[in-house]
Short mmCIF file of C-alpha atoms in Angstrom, two decimals:
data_model
loop_
_atom_site.label_atom_id
_atom_site.label_comp_id
_atom_site.label_asym_id
_atom_site.label_seq_id
_atom_site.Cartn_x
_atom_site.Cartn_y
_atom_site.Cartn_z
CA UNK L 1 169.55 120.28 90.11
CA UNK L 2 168.19 122.42 92.95
CA UNK L 3 165.14 121.13 94.77
CA UNK L 4 162.04 123.15 93.77
CA UNK L 5 160.47 125.29 96.46
CA UNK L 6 157.30 127.33 96.65
CA UNK L 7 159.27 130.48 95.81
CA UNK L 8 160.68 128.96 92.64
CA UNK L 9 157.28 127.97 91.25
CA UNK L 10 155.73 130.13 88.57
CA UNK L 11 152.33 131.75 89.20
CA UNK L 12 150.74 129.15 86.91
CA UNK L 13 152.34 126.29 88.87
CA UNK L 14 151.22 127.78 92.18
CA UNK L 15 147.66 128.18 90.88
CA UNK L 16 147.65 124.56 89.68
CA UNK L 17 148.90 123.26 93.04
CA UNK L 18 146.33 125.32 94.94
CA UNK L 19 143.56 124.10 92.64
CA UNK L 20 144.65 120.47 93.03
CA UNK L 21 144.79 120.81 96.81
CA UNK L 22 141.38 122.43 96.92
CA UNK L 23 139.83 119.67 94.81
CA UNK L 24 141.45 116.96 96.92
CA UNK L 25 140.26 118.59 100.14
CA UNK L 26 136.75 119.01 98.78
CA UNK L 27 136.60 115.39 97.60
CA UNK L 28 137.83 114.18 100.97
CA UNK L 29 135.37 116.36 102.90
CA UNK L 30 132.41 115.31 100.74
CA UNK L 31 133.27 111.63 100.99
CA UNK L 32 133.93 111.77 104.74
CA UNK L 33 130.64 113.60 105.42
CA UNK L 34 128.67 111.13 103.33
CA UNK L 35 130.37 108.11 104.88
CA UNK L 36 129.67 109.44 108.38
CA UNK L 37 125.95 109.72 107.61
CA UNK L 38 125.57 106.31 105.96
CA UNK L 39 124.60 103.10 107.82
CA UNK L 40 126.90 100.13 107.22
CA UNK L 41 124.30 98.24 105.19
CA UNK L 42 124.22 101.10 102.68
CA UNK L 43 127.91 100.61 101.85
CA UNK L 44 129.77 98.31 99.49
CA UNK L 45 132.34 97.29 102.08
CA UNK L 46 133.01 98.23 105.68
CA UNK L 47 132.94 101.75 107.06
CA UNK L 48 136.35 101.26 108.70
CA UNK L 49 137.99 100.21 105.42
CA UNK L 50 136.50 103.13 103.50
CA UNK L 51 137.62 105.61 106.17
CA UNK L 52 141.16 104.38 105.73
CA UNK L 53 140.86 104.51 101.93
CA UNK L 54 139.80 108.15 101.98
CA UNK L 55 143.36 109.14 102.88
CA UNK L 56 144.73 107.74 99.61
CA UNK L 57 145.21 111.00 97.74
CA UNK L 58 142.53 111.53 95.08
CA UNK L 59 142.04 107.81 94.59
CA UNK L 60 140.34 106.96 97.89
CA UNK L 61 137.66 109.67 97.90
CA UNK L 62 136.99 109.23 94.18
CA UNK L 63 136.69 105.45 94.59
CA UNK L 64 134.31 105.86 97.50
CA UNK L 65 132.07 108.32 95.65
CA UNK L 66 132.00 106.09 92.57
CA UNK L 67 131.84 102.62 94.14
CA UNK L 68 131.37 102.79 97.90
CA UNK L 69 127.68 103.66 98.16
CA UNK L 70 124.82 101.28 97.50
CA UNK L 71 122.22 102.82 95.25
CA UNK L 72 118.49 102.88 95.88
CA UNK L 73 116.03 102.59 93.02
CA UNK L 74 112.80 102.72 95.05
CA UNK L 75 110.20 105.00 93.46
CA UNK L 76 106.52 105.83 93.69
CA UNK L 77 105.85 102.85 91.43
CA UNK L 78 106.95 100.57 94.29
CA UNK L 79 104.24 101.77 96.69
CA UNK L 80 102.04 98.76 97.51
CA UNK L 81 98.30 98.96 96.99
CA UNK L 82 96.76 101.17 99.69
CA UNK L 83 93.09 100.33 99.06
CA UNK L 84 90.98 100.42 102.21
CA UNK L 85 93.53 102.41 104.19
CA UNK L 86 92.66 105.67 105.92
CA UNK L 87 95.46 108.24 105.97
CA UNK L 88 95.92 111.67 107.57
CA UNK L 89 98.54 113.97 106.04
CA UNK L 90 99.05 117.28 107.81
CA UNK L 91 99.99 120.26 105.66
CA UNK L 92 98.84 118.45 102.51
CA UNK L 93 97.83 121.48 100.47
CA UNK L 94 101.35 122.10 99.07
CA UNK L 95 104.92 120.88 98.88
CA UNK L 96 105.88 117.50 100.28
CA UNK L 97 102.50 117.03 101.93
CA UNK L 98 100.68 117.48 98.62
CA UNK L 99 102.92 114.95 96.87
CA UNK L 100 102.50 112.49 99.75
CA UNK L 101 98.70 112.83 99.67
CA UNK L 102 98.60 112.54 95.89
CA UNK L 103 100.77 109.42 95.74
CA UNK L 104 98.81 107.60 98.46
CA UNK L 105 95.44 108.52 96.92
CA UNK L 106 96.62 107.30 93.54
CA UNK L 107 97.48 103.95 95.17
CA UNK L 108 93.97 103.62 96.61
CA UNK L 109 94.03 105.22 100.07
CA UNK L 110 91.36 107.47 101.52
CA UNK L 111 93.48 110.52 102.31
CA UNK L 112 92.40 113.26 104.70
CA UNK L 113 94.23 116.47 103.91
CA UNK L 114 94.53 118.14 107.32
CA UNK L 115 95.24 121.81 106.57
CA UNK L 116 95.06 125.23 108.17
CA UNK L 117 93.61 126.92 105.09
CA UNK L 118 90.60 124.93 103.79
CA UNK L 119 90.31 127.05 100.64
CA UNK L 120 93.87 126.27 99.55
CA UNK L 121 93.38 122.65 100.56
CA UNK L 122 90.21 122.40 98.46
CA UNK L 123 92.14 123.66 95.44
CA UNK L 124 94.87 121.09 96.08
CA UNK L 125 92.30 118.32 96.56
CA UNK L 126 90.70 119.16 93.20
CA UNK L 127 94.11 118.87 91.54
CA UNK L 128 94.47 115.36 92.94
CA UNK L 129 90.90 114.45 92.04
CA UNK L 130 91.55 115.56 88.45
CA UNK L 131 94.09 112.73 88.22
CA UNK L 132 91.27 110.20 88.81
CA UNK L 133 93.02 108.48 91.73
CA UNK L 134 92.10 104.96 92.77
CA UNK L 135 91.46 106.30 96.25
CA UNK L 136 89.96 109.54 97.51
CA UNK L 137 90.93 112.84 99.07
CA UNK L 138 88.95 115.00 101.46
CA UNK L 139 89.77 118.14 103.41
CA UNK L 140 89.49 118.71 107.15
CA UNK L 141 90.50 121.90 108.94
CA UNK L 142 93.51 121.68 111.26
CA UNK L 143 95.46 124.65 112.58
CA UNK L 144 98.60 123.34 114.26
CA UNK L 145 99.16 126.76 115.79
CA UNK L 146 96.17 126.20 118.05
CA UNK L 147 95.75 123.13 120.28
CA UNK L 148 91.99 123.76 120.43
CA UNK L 149 91.93 123.18 116.67
CA UNK L 150 93.85 119.93 117.18
CA UNK L 151 91.19 118.70 119.62
CA UNK L 152 88.37 119.75 117.30
CA UNK L 153 90.00 117.97 114.38
CA UNK L 154 90.38 114.74 116.36
CA UNK L 155 86.74 114.87 117.50
CA UNK L 156 85.53 115.42 113.94
CA UNK L 157 87.78 112.67 112.58
CA UNK L 158 86.68 110.10 115.17
CA UNK L 159 83.03 110.91 114.48
CA UNK L 160 83.56 109.87 110.86
CA UNK L 161 86.24 107.16 110.94
CA UNK L 162 86.78 104.08 113.09
CA UNK L 163 90.29 103.30 111.84
CA UNK L 164 93.53 105.10 111.04
CA UNK L 165 96.27 103.34 109.10
CA UNK L 166 98.73 106.18 108.60
CA UNK L 167 99.26 109.41 110.51
CA UNK L 168 101.81 111.48 108.60
CA UNK L 169 103.01 114.43 110.65
CA UNK L 170 104.27 116.41 107.69
CA UNK L 171 103.29 120.06 108.22
CA UNK L 172 105.98 122.40 109.40
CA UNK L 173 107.34 125.91 109.29
CA UNK L 174 110.93 126.93 108.75
CA UNK L 175 112.89 129.90 110.14
CA UNK L 176 110.08 132.49 110.40
CA UNK L 177 110.43 135.67 112.45
CA UNK L 178 109.89 135.06 116.15
CA UNK L 179 106.24 134.43 116.89
CA UNK L 180 103.88 132.56 119.19
CA UNK L 181 101.16 129.99 118.73
CA UNK L 182 97.70 130.54 120.18
CA UNK L 183 98.82 128.96 123.47
CA UNK L 184 102.00 131.06 123.60
CA UNK L 185 104.59 128.54 122.38
CA UNK L 186 107.46 129.57 120.12
CA UNK L 187 106.00 129.04 116.66
CA UNK L 188 108.41 126.42 115.30
CA UNK L 189 108.50 124.34 118.48
CA UNK L 190 104.73 124.69 118.87
CA UNK L 191 103.77 123.77 115.30
CA UNK L 192 106.55 121.37 114.31
CA UNK L 193 106.58 119.39 117.56
CA UNK L 194 103.99 120.16 120.23
CA UNK L 195 100.91 120.16 118.00
CA UNK L 196 101.94 116.91 116.29
CA UNK L 197 102.68 115.40 119.71
CA UNK L 198 99.16 116.30 120.85
CA UNK L 199 97.62 115.09 117.58
CA UNK L 200 99.43 111.74 117.80
CA UNK L 201 98.45 111.34 121.46
CA UNK L 202 94.77 111.86 120.72
CA UNK L 203 94.80 109.45 117.76
CA UNK L 204 96.98 106.70 119.20
CA UNK L 205 93.97 104.63 120.26
CA UNK L 206 92.69 104.45 116.68
CA UNK L 207 96.17 103.71 115.39
CA UNK L 208 96.67 100.89 117.87
CA UNK L 209 93.26 99.46 116.95
CA UNK L 210 94.21 99.36 113.25
CA UNK L 211 96.46 96.44 112.20
CA UNK L 212 99.69 97.59 110.60
CA UNK L 213 99.24 101.26 111.49
CA UNK L 214 102.16 103.68 111.32
CA UNK L 215 103.01 107.17 112.62
CA UNK L 216 105.54 109.07 110.51
CA UNK L 217 107.09 112.40 111.47
CA UNK L 218 108.97 114.46 108.89
CA UNK L 219 112.23 115.75 110.36
CA UNK L 220 115.21 117.40 108.65
CA UNK L 221 118.98 117.23 108.43
CA UNK L 222 118.76 120.47 110.45
CA UNK L 223 118.18 118.27 113.50
CA UNK L 224 121.96 117.78 113.51
CA UNK L 225 122.59 121.30 114.77
CA UNK L 226 119.53 121.25 117.02
CA UNK L 227 119.92 121.23 120.79
CA UNK L 228 117.22 120.86 123.42
CA UNK L 229 117.26 123.73 125.93
CA UNK L 230 114.81 122.36 128.45
CA UNK L 231 115.05 125.52 130.55
CA UNK L 232 113.87 127.68 127.64
CA UNK L 233 112.23 125.57 124.93
CA UNK L 234 110.04 128.48 123.88
CA UNK L 235 112.79 131.10 123.67
CA UNK L 236 111.43 133.35 126.40
CA UNK L 237 114.74 134.29 128.01
CA UNK L 238 117.47 133.79 125.38
CA UNK L 239 117.92 135.85 122.21
CA UNK L 240 115.87 134.31 119.44
CA UNK L 241 117.70 132.49 116.67
CA UNK L 242 115.33 131.19 113.98
CA UNK L 243 117.70 128.56 112.64
CA UNK L 244 118.53 127.20 116.08
CA UNK L 245 114.82 127.13 116.93
CA UNK L 246 114.16 125.19 113.72
CA UNK L 247 116.93 122.72 114.51
CA UNK L 248 115.53 122.23 118.02
CA UNK L 249 112.05 121.50 116.65
CA UNK L 250 113.41 118.97 114.12
CA UNK L 251 115.49 117.26 116.81
CA UNK L 252 112.32 117.11 118.92
CA UNK L 253 110.57 115.26 116.07
CA UNK L 254 113.14 112.48 116.24
CA UNK L 255 113.32 112.29 120.03
CA UNK L 256 109.53 111.95 120.00
CA UNK L 257 109.41 109.20 117.36
CA UNK L 258 112.14 107.12 119.00
CA UNK L 259 110.53 107.41 122.43
CA UNK L 260 107.11 106.59 120.98
CA UNK L 261 108.49 103.40 119.45
CA UNK L 262 110.06 102.39 122.77
CA UNK L 263 106.70 102.87 124.48
CA UNK L 264 104.86 100.96 121.73
CA UNK L 265 107.32 98.09 122.08
CA UNK L 266 106.93 98.06 125.88
CA UNK L 267 103.14 97.96 125.50
CA UNK L 268 103.44 95.24 122.82
CA UNK L 269 101.53 97.28 120.26
CA UNK L 270 101.89 96.66 116.55
CA UNK L 271 101.90 100.32 115.52
CA UNK L 272 105.19 101.52 114.06
CA UNK L 273 106.71 104.94 114.73
CA UNK L 274 109.07 106.14 111.99
CA UNK L 275 110.72 109.30 110.75
CA UNK L 276 111.93 110.65 107.42
CA UNK L 277 113.59 113.68 105.93
CA UNK L 278 113.39 115.00 102.36
CA UNK L 279 116.98 116.09 101.82
CA UNK L 280 117.11 119.31 99.84
CA UNK L 281 113.81 119.59 97.99
CA UNK L 282 112.39 122.61 96.19
CA UNK L 283 109.31 123.46 98.23
CA UNK L 284 107.71 126.67 99.43
CA UNK L 285 109.13 126.01 102.89
CA UNK L 286 112.34 127.90 102.10
CA UNK L 287 110.45 131.09 101.37
CA UNK L 288 110.07 133.25 98.30
CA UNK L 289 113.39 135.12 98.40
CA UNK L 290 115.29 135.31 95.13
CA UNK L 291 118.42 133.70 96.56
CA UNK L 292 116.60 130.65 97.90
CA UNK L 293 114.57 130.22 94.73
CA UNK L 294 117.72 130.39 92.60
CA UNK L 295 119.42 127.82 94.84
CA UNK L 296 116.34 125.60 94.54
CA UNK L 297 116.48 125.72 90.76
CA UNK L 298 120.20 124.98 90.67
CA UNK L 299 120.64 122.36 93.39
CA UNK L 300 117.37 121.06 94.84
CA UNK L 301 115.54 117.92 93.87
CA UNK L 302 111.83 118.02 93.05
CA UNK L 303 108.99 117.88 95.56
CA UNK L 304 108.09 114.44 94.22
CA UNK L 305 111.59 113.15 95.01
CA UNK L 306 111.58 114.88 98.38
CA UNK L 307 108.39 113.04 99.36
CA UNK L 308 109.82 109.60 98.62
CA UNK L 309 111.48 109.00 102.04
CA UNK L 310 108.14 109.72 103.76
CA UNK L 311 106.30 107.46 101.33
CA UNK L 312 108.90 104.73 101.89
CA UNK L 313 108.47 104.97 105.67
CA UNK L 314 104.70 104.91 105.25
CA UNK L 315 104.38 102.00 102.85
CA UNK L 316 107.50 99.85 102.39
CA UNK L 317 106.94 96.35 103.81
CA UNK L 318 110.50 95.90 105.12
CA UNK L 319 110.66 98.80 107.60
CA UNK L 320 110.98 98.40 111.34
CA UNK L 321 109.76 100.70 114.09
CA UNK L 322 112.13 103.46 115.13
CA UNK L 323 113.86 103.73 111.76
CA UNK L 324 114.68 106.96 109.94
CA UNK L 325 114.77 107.40 106.16
CA UNK L 326 116.25 109.96 103.79
CA UNK L 327 117.64 110.34 100.26
CA UNK L 328 120.40 107.94 99.26
CA UNK L 329 122.53 110.45 97.35
CA UNK L 330 125.64 112.34 98.41
CA UNK L 331 125.27 113.75 101.96
CA UNK L 332 121.57 112.78 101.80
CA UNK L 333 120.76 115.89 99.78
CA UNK L 334 118.87 114.01 97.08
CA UNK L 335 118.18 110.64 95.57
CA UNK L 336 115.90 107.67 96.08
CA UNK L 337 115.11 106.72 99.68
CA UNK L 338 117.10 104.50 102.00
CA UNK L 339 117.55 104.15 105.74
CA UNK L 340 119.46 107.07 107.26
CA UNK L 341 121.39 107.69 110.45
CA UNK L 342 120.37 110.49 112.79
CA UNK L 343 122.58 112.36 115.23
CA UNK L 344 123.77 110.97 118.53
CA UNK L 345 121.68 113.61 120.34
CA UNK L 346 118.50 112.26 118.71
CA UNK L 347 119.07 108.92 120.47
CA UNK L 348 119.51 110.43 123.95
CA UNK L 349 116.94 108.46 125.97
CA UNK L 350 117.07 110.87 128.92
CA UNK L 351 116.34 113.84 126.65
CA UNK L 352 113.53 111.93 124.95
CA UNK L 353 111.89 111.11 128.28
CA UNK L 354 112.24 114.70 129.50
CA UNK L 355 110.80 116.08 126.26
CA UNK L 356 107.87 113.65 126.48
CA UNK L 357 106.94 114.73 130.01
CA UNK L 358 107.31 118.43 129.21
CA UNK L 359 105.25 118.00 126.03
CA UNK L 360 102.46 116.37 128.02
CA UNK L 361 102.51 119.24 130.51
CA UNK L 362 102.63 122.01 127.91
CA UNK L 363 99.88 120.55 125.72
CA UNK L 364 97.73 119.31 128.59
CA UNK L 365 97.65 115.94 126.88
CA UNK L 366 98.11 112.59 128.54
CA UNK L 367 99.80 110.36 125.97
CA UNK L 368 98.83 106.82 126.90
CA UNK L 369 100.12 104.18 124.50
#
């Protein structure tokens, strides 16, 4: 009997082979990507063994996806009592920030919704108040596109409060047309990183004076394609690319948090610096275009689920400084929160130190831990 060859296969047989190969390749790619992102403690077994198993035809990838990953079941219901705690959430009038503020207020915290548009924030605050939370919400004006507004916010906050338990650097913008902040910084780098750097610097004394305080910055999986161009952080000489600028700003969030924790440790302070990302959550951040909204409806998790990694970083008792949290599902797109791994570039100590010094110079802020 002659050995079958590609030419002797019928169209139906060829289509079946192509389909089987495509499925196998897709399973392998999905499993490999997820395994690469997952810390060892989030696996049932060793990473080395699972990498080897992925090459076993369909069986390895399917086994990994079904059995290899530890599941998280942490939800809002697991948030400890937050009574007596004072919390700042930037960008709390919508999206992830709103859900973060709501959840913390419902657990007893006094939440300050730090927002650029006080009218929208007031509407959001009334929605939370209508839920009769155990804590409280109040609105304070903060425009992260203007460092003068950051200073004014800090002065107003310190005049009213003598403690700060949680600073949640949540507000952000994503892939807008090229623009500038009031001080002339590229908008995404200025809002997503520099303003939160300045805000954290001016509040670090209150944080360090409050037992158990934490600083949380919300990053993104987009940090993985981010690169720090220290010669042109504000896109003054190179052609503007909104996605690359966004990735740079999200990488800056992580470099900042990791360096802050190193400085806190060196100064023997008890404040924790942590980071989180929401995975793929349906928020207004992706814009109002029909394509993005359709994708949100089909694939994204809810805002409430997207806020869980931030809430975990802010409240879970077992976290350690310098950790990063994200969804526990496939490729960290969705699911309940667990510890995540960030890119090798985000752990570059030299880049973190350089970014810190440049951020101090650009914002005119001395960040003394």
